[in-house]
PDB file of C-alpha atoms in Angstrom:
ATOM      1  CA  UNK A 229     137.678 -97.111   0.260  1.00  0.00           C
ATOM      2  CA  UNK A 230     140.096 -97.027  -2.717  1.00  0.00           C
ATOM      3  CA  UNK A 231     138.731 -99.096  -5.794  1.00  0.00           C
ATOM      4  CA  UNK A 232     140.432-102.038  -7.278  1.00  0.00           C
ATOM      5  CA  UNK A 233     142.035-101.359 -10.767  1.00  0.00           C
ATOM      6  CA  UNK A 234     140.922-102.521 -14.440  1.00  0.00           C
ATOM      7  CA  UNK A 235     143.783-104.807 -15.906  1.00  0.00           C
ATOM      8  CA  UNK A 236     143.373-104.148 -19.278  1.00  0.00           C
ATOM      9  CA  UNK A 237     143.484-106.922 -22.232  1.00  0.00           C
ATOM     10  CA  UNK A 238     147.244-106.067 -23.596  1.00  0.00           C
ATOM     11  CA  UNK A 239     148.168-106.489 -19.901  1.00  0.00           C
ATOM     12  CA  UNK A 240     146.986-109.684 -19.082  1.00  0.00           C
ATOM     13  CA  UNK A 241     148.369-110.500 -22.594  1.00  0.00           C
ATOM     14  CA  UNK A 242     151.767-109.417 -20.852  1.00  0.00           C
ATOM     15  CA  UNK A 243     150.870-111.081 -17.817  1.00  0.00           C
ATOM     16  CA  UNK A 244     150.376-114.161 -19.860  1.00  0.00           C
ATOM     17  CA  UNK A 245     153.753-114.002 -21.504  1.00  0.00           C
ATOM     18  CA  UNK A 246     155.090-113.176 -17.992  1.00  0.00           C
ATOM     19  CA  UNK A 247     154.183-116.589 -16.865  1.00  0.00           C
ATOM     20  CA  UNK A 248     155.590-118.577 -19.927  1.00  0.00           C
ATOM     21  CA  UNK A 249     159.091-116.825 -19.825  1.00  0.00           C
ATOM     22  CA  UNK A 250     159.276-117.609 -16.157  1.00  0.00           C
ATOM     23  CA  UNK A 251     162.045-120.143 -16.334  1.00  0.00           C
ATOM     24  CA  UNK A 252     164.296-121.925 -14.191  1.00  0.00           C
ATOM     25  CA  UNK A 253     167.772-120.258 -15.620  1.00  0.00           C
ATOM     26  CA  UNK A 254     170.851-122.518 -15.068  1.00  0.00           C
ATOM     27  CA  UNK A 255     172.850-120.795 -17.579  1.00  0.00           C
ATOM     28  CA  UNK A 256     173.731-116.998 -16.518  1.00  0.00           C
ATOM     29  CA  UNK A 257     176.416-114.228 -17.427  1.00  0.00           C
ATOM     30  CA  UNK A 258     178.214-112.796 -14.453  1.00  0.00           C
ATOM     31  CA  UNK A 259     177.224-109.380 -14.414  1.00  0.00           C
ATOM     32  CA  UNK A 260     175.637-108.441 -10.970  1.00  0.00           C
ATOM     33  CA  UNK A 261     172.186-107.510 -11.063  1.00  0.00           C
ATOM     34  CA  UNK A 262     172.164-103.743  -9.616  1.00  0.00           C
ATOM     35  CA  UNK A 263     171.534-103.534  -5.626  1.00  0.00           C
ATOM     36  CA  UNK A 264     168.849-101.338  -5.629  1.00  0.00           C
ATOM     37  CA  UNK A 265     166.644-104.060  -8.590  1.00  0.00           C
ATOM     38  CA  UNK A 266     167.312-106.668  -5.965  1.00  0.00           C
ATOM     39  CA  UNK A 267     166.171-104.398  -2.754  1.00  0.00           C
ATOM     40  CA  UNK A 268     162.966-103.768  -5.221  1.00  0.00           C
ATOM     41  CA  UNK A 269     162.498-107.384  -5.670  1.00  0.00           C
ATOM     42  CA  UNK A 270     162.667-108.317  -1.988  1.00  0.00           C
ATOM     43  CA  UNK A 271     160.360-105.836  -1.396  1.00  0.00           C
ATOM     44  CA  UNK A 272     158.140-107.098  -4.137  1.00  0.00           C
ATOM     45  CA  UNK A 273     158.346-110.908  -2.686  1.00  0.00           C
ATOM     46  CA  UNK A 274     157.201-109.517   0.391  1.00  0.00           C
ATOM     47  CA  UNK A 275     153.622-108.871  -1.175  1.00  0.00           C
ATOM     48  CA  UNK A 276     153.248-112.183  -0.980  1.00  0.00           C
ATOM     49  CA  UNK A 277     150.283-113.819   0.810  1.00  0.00           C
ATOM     50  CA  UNK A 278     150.899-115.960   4.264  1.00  0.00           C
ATOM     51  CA  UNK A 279     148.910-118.072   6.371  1.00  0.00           C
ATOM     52  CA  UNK A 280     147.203-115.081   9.424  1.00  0.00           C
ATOM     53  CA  UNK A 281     149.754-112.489   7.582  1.00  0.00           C
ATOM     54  CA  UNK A 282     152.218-114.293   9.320  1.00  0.00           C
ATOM     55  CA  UNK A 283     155.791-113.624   6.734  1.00  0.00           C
ATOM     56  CA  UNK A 284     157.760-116.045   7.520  1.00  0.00           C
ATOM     57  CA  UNK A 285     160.212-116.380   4.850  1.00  0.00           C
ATOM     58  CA  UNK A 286     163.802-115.050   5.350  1.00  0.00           C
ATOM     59  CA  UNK A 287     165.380-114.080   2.460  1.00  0.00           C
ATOM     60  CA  UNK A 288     169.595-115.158   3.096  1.00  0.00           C
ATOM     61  CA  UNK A 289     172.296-113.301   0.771  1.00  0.00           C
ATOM     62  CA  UNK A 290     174.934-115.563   0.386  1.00  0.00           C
ATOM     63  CA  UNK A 291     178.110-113.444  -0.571  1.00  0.00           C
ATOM     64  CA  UNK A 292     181.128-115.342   0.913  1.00  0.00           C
ATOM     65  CA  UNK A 293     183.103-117.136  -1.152  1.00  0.00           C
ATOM     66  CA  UNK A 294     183.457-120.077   1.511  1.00  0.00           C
ATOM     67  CA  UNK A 295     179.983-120.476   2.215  1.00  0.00           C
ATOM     68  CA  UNK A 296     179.733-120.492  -1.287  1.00  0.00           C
ATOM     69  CA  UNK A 297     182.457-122.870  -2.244  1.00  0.00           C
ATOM     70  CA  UNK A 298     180.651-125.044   1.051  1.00  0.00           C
ATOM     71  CA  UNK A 299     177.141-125.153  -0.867  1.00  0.00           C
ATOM     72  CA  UNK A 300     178.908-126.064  -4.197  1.00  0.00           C
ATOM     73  CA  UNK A 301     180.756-129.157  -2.646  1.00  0.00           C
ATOM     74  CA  UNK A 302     177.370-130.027  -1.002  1.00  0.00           C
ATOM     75  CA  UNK A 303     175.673-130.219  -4.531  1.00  0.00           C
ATOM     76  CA  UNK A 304     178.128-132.220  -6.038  1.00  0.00           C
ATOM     77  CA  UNK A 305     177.992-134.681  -3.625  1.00  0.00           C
ATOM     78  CA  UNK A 306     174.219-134.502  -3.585  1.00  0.00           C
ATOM     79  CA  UNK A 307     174.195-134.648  -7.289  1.00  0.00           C
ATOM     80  CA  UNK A 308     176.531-137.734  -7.557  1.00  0.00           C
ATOM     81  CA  UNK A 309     174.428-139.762  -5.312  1.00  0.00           C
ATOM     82  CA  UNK A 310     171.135-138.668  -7.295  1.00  0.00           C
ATOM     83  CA  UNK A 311     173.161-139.852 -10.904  1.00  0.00           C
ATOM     84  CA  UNK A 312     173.622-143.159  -9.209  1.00  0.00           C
ATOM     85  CA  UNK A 313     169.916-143.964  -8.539  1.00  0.00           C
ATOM     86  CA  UNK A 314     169.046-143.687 -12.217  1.00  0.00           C
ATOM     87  CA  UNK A 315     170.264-146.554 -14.926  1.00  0.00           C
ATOM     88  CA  UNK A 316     170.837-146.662 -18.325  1.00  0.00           C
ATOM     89  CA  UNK A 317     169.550-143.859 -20.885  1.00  0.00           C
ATOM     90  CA  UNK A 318     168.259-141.884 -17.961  1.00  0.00           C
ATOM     91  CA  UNK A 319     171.299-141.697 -16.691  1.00  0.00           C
ATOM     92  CA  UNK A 320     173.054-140.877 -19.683  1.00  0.00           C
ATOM     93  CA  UNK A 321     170.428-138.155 -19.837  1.00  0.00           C
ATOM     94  CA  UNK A 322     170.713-137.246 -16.319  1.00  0.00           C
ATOM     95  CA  UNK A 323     174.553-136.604 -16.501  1.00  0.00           C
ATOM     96  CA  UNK A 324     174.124-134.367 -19.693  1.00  0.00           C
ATOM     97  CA  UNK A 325     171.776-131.845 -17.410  1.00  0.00           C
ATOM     98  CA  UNK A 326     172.938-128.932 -16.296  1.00  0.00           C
ATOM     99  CA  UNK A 327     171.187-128.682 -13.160  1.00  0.00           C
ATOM    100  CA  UNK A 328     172.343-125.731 -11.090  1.00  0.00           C
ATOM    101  CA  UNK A 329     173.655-121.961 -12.356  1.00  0.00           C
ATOM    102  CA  UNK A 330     176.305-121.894  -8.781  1.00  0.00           C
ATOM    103  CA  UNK A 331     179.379-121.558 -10.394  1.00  0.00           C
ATOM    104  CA  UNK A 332     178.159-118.331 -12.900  1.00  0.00           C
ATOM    105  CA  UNK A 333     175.077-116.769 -11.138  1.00  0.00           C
ATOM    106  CA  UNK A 334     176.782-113.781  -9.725  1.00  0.00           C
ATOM    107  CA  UNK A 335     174.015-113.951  -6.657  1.00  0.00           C
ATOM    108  CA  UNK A 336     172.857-116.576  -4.330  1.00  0.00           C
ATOM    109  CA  UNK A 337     170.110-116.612  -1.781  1.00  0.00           C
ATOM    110  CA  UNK A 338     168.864-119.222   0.539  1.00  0.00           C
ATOM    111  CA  UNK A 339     165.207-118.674   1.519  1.00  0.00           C
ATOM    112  CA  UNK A 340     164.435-119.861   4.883  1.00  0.00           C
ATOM    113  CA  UNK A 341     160.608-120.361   6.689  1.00  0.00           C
ATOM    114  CA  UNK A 342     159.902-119.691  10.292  1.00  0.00           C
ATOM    115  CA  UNK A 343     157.675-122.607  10.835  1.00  0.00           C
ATOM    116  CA  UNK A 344     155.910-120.763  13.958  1.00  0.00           C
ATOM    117  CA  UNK A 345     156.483-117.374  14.098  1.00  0.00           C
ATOM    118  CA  UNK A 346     154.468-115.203  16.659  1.00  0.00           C
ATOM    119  CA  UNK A 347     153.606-112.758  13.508  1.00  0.00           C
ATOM    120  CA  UNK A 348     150.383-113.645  13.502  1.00  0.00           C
ATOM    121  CA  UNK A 349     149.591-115.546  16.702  1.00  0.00           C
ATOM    122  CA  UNK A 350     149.069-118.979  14.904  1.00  0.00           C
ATOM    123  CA  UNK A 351     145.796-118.058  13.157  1.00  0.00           C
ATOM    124  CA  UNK A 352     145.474-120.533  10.207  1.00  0.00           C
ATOM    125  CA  UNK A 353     147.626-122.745  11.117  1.00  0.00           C
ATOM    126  CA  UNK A 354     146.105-125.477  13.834  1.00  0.00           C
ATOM    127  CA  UNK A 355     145.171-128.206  11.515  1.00  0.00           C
ATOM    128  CA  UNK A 356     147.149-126.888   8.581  1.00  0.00           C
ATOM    129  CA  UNK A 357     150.966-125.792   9.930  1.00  0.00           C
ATOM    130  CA  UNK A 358     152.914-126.665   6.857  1.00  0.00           C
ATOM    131  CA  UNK A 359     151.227-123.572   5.825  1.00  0.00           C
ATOM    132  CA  UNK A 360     154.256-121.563   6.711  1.00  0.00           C
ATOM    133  CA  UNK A 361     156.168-123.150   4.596  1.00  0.00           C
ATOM    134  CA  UNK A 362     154.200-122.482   1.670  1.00  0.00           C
ATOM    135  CA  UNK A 363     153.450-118.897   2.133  1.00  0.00           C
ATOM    136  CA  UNK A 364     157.556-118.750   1.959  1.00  0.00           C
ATOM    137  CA  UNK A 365     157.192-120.575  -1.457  1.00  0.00           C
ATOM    138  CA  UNK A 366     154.520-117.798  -2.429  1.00  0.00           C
ATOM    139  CA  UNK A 367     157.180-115.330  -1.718  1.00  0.00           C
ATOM    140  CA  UNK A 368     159.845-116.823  -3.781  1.00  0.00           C
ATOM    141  CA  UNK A 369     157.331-117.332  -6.628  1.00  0.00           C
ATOM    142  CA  UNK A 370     156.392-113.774  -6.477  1.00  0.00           C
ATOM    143  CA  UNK A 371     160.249-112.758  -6.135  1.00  0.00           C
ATOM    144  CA  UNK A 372     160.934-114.965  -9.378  1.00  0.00           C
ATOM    145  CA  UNK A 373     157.760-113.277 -11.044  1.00  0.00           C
ATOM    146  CA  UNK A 374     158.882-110.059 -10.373  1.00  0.00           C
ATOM    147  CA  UNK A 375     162.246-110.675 -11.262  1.00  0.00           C
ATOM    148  CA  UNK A 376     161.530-112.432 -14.628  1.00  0.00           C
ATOM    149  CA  UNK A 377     159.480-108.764 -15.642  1.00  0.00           C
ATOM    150  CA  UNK A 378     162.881-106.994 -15.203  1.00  0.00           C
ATOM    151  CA  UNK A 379     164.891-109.706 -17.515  1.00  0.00           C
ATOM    152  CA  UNK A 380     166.263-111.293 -14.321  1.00  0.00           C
ATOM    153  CA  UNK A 381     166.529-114.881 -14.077  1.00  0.00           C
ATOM    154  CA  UNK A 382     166.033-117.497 -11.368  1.00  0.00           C
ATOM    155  CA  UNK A 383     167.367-120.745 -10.607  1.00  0.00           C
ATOM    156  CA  UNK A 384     165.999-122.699  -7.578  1.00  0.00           C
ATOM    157  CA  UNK A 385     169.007-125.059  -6.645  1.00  0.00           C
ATOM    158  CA  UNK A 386     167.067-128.053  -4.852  1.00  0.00           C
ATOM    159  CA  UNK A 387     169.899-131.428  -5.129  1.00  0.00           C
ATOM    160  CA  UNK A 388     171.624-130.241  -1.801  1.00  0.00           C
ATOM    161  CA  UNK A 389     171.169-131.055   1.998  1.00  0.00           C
ATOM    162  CA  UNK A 390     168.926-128.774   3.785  1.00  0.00           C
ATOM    163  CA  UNK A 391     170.465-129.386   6.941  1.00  0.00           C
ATOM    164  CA  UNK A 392     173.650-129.417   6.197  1.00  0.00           C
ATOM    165  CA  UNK A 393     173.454-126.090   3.946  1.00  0.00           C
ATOM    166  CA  UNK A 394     171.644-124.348   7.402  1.00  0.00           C
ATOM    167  CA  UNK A 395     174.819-125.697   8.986  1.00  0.00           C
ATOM    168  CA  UNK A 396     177.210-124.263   6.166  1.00  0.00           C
ATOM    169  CA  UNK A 397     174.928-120.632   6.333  1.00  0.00           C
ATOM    170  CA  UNK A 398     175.257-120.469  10.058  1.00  0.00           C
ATOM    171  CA  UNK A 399     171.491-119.704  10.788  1.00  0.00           C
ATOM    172  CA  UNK A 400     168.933-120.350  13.178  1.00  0.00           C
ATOM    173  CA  UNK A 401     168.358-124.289  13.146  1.00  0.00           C
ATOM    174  CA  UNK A 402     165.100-123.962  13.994  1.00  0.00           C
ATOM    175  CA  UNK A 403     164.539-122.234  10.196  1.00  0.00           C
ATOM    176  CA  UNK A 404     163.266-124.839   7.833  1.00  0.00           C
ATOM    177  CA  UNK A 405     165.803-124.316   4.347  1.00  0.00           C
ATOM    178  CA  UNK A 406     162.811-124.075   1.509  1.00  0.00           C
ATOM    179  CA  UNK A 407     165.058-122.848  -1.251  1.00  0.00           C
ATOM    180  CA  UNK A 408     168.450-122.104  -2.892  1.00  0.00           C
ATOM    181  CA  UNK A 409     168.208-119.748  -5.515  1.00  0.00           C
ATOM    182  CA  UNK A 410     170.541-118.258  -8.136  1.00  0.00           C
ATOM    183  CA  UNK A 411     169.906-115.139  -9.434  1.00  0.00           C
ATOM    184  CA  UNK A 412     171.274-113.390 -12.203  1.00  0.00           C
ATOM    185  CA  UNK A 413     171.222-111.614 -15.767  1.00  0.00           C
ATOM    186  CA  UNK A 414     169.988-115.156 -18.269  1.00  0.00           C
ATOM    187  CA  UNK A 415     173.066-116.208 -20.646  1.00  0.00           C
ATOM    188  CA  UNK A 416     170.312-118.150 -22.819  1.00  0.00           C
ATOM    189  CA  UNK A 417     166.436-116.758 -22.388  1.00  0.00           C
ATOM    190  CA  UNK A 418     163.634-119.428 -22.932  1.00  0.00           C
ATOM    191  CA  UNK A 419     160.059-119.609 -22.999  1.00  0.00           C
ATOM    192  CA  UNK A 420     160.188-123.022 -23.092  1.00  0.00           C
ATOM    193  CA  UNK A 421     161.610-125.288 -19.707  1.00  0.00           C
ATOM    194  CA  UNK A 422     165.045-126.352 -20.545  1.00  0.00           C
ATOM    195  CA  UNK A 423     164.144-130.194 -18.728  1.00  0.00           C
ATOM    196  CA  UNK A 424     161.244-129.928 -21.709  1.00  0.00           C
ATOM    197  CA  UNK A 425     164.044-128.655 -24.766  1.00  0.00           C
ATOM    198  CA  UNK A 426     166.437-131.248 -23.861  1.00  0.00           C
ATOM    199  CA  UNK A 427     164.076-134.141 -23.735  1.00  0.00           C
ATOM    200  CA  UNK A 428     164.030-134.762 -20.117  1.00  0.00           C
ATOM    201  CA  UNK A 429     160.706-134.417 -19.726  1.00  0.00           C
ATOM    202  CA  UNK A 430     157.277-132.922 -21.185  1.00  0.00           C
ATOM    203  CA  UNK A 431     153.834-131.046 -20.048  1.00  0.00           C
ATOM    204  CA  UNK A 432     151.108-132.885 -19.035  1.00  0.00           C
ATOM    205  CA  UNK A 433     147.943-131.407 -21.107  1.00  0.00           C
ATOM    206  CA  UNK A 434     145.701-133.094 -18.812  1.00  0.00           C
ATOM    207  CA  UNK A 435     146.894-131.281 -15.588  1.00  0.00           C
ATOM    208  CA  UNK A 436     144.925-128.399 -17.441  1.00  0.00           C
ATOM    209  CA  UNK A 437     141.723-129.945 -17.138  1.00  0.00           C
ATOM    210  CA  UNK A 438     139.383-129.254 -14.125  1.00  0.00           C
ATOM    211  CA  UNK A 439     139.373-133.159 -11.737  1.00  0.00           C
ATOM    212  CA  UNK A 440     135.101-133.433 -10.934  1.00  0.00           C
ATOM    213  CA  UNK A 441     133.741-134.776  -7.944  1.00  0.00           C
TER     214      UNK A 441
END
C-alpha cells in the first residue's frame, strides 16, 4: 500500500497563496497558452472527484471563429437584458464592469455535464442527481487551480443562454452547459477579485465562521 505524502509548511504556504491568486481574469493578452500546458491541465481537471467515479464533465474547445462570434452575440444580448434589471448607481456600476475576457482570451471552452452517465451505474445519485453536475464544477475548479499554478488565467463566462450556446456548439442536447470559460495568459494579475477592487461588491467575514446546530 503506497503511503500518503507529508505537505510540508512552505507548501501549504504556497497552497495558500494558490487559492488567493485564483481569480476570475477578464482582462488577458492574446498569446496562446502552449498545447501541450492545456493537454496537462485537462488531464489535471480530470483528478477531480465525481459522484460513484462517474466523470461526467466534457471539456468543449471552442476554436471556430463563428461559433465564437455566435457565443459573443449571445452575451451581449444576455448582458443588455441583465443592465436593464438594475437602476440607478448600480447600473451605472454595472455598465462600467467588464464582465467577460471573449473578445482577447485567445482560448475558449464550454464545459458540459452528462447528467446520467452509465460511468458509474448511478451509485450516489438516487436522492441526490444534481450531483453530476457538481462533480463537473469540481473539475473546472481543479482545471482553474491547476491552471492559476502555471500563471494561466480563467474566466468563467456565465451572462449567456445555456441552451442556446448548446445550440450554437452543436452538441448533444441532452448535455447540461455548466460553464464557459476563457482561458489565457492574465493582462492584469490580482490577488484580490476585480468585482471586490472596483467596488462592486465585498467578502463576507462571517461566511468564515462555523453555522452551530
Amino acid at each position: 500500500m503506497m503511503s500518503m505524502p507529508e505537505f510540508s509548511h512552505a507548501f501549504r504556504e504556497q497552497l495558500q497563496d494558490l487559492f488567493r491568486w485564483r481569480r476570475d481574469v477578464r482582462h488577458f493578452n492574446r498569446d496562446p497558452v502552449p498545447e501541450p500546458v492545456l493537454d496537462d491541465l485537462l488531464r489535471t481537471a480530470c483528478l477531480a472527484p465525481s459522484v460513484g467515479l462517474s466523470e461526467p464533465w466534457r471539456f468543449v474547445r471552442v476554436d471556430d471563429p463563428g461559433r465564437r462570434a455566435a457565443v459573443r452575440e449571445d452575451f451581449a444580448r444576455c448582458n443588455a437584458r441583465a443592465l436593464a434589471d438594475h437602476m440607478g448607481a448600480d447600473a451605472l456600476n454595472y455598465a462600467r464592469l467588464k464582465l467577460a475576457g471573449l473578445d482577447d482570451a485567445p482560448h475558449h471552452l464550454a464545459v458540459l455535464s452528462h447528467p446520467d452517465p452509465t460511468q458509474g451505474r448511478g451509485l450516489g445519485r438516487g436522492t441526490m442527481p444534481q450531483t453530476t453536475t457538481w462533480s463537473t464544477v469540481m473539475a473546472i475548479h481543479t482545471f482553474w487551480l491547476a491552471a492559476t499554478a502555471v500563471g494561466v488565467g480563467v474566466g468563467w463566462v456565465s451572462i449567456i443562454d445555456p441552451e442556446r450556446i448548446k445550440t450554437v456548439l452543436d452538441v448533444d442536447p441532452a448535455l447540461e452547459l455548466v460553464a464557459y470559460l476563457c482561458v489565457g495568459y492574465p493582462a492584469q494579475p490580482a490577488s484580490t477579485p476585480e468585482l471586490e477592487r472596483r467596488g462592486w461588491e465585498r467578502r463576507a467575514p462571517e461566511r468564515r465562521e462555523w453555522i452551530q446546530r
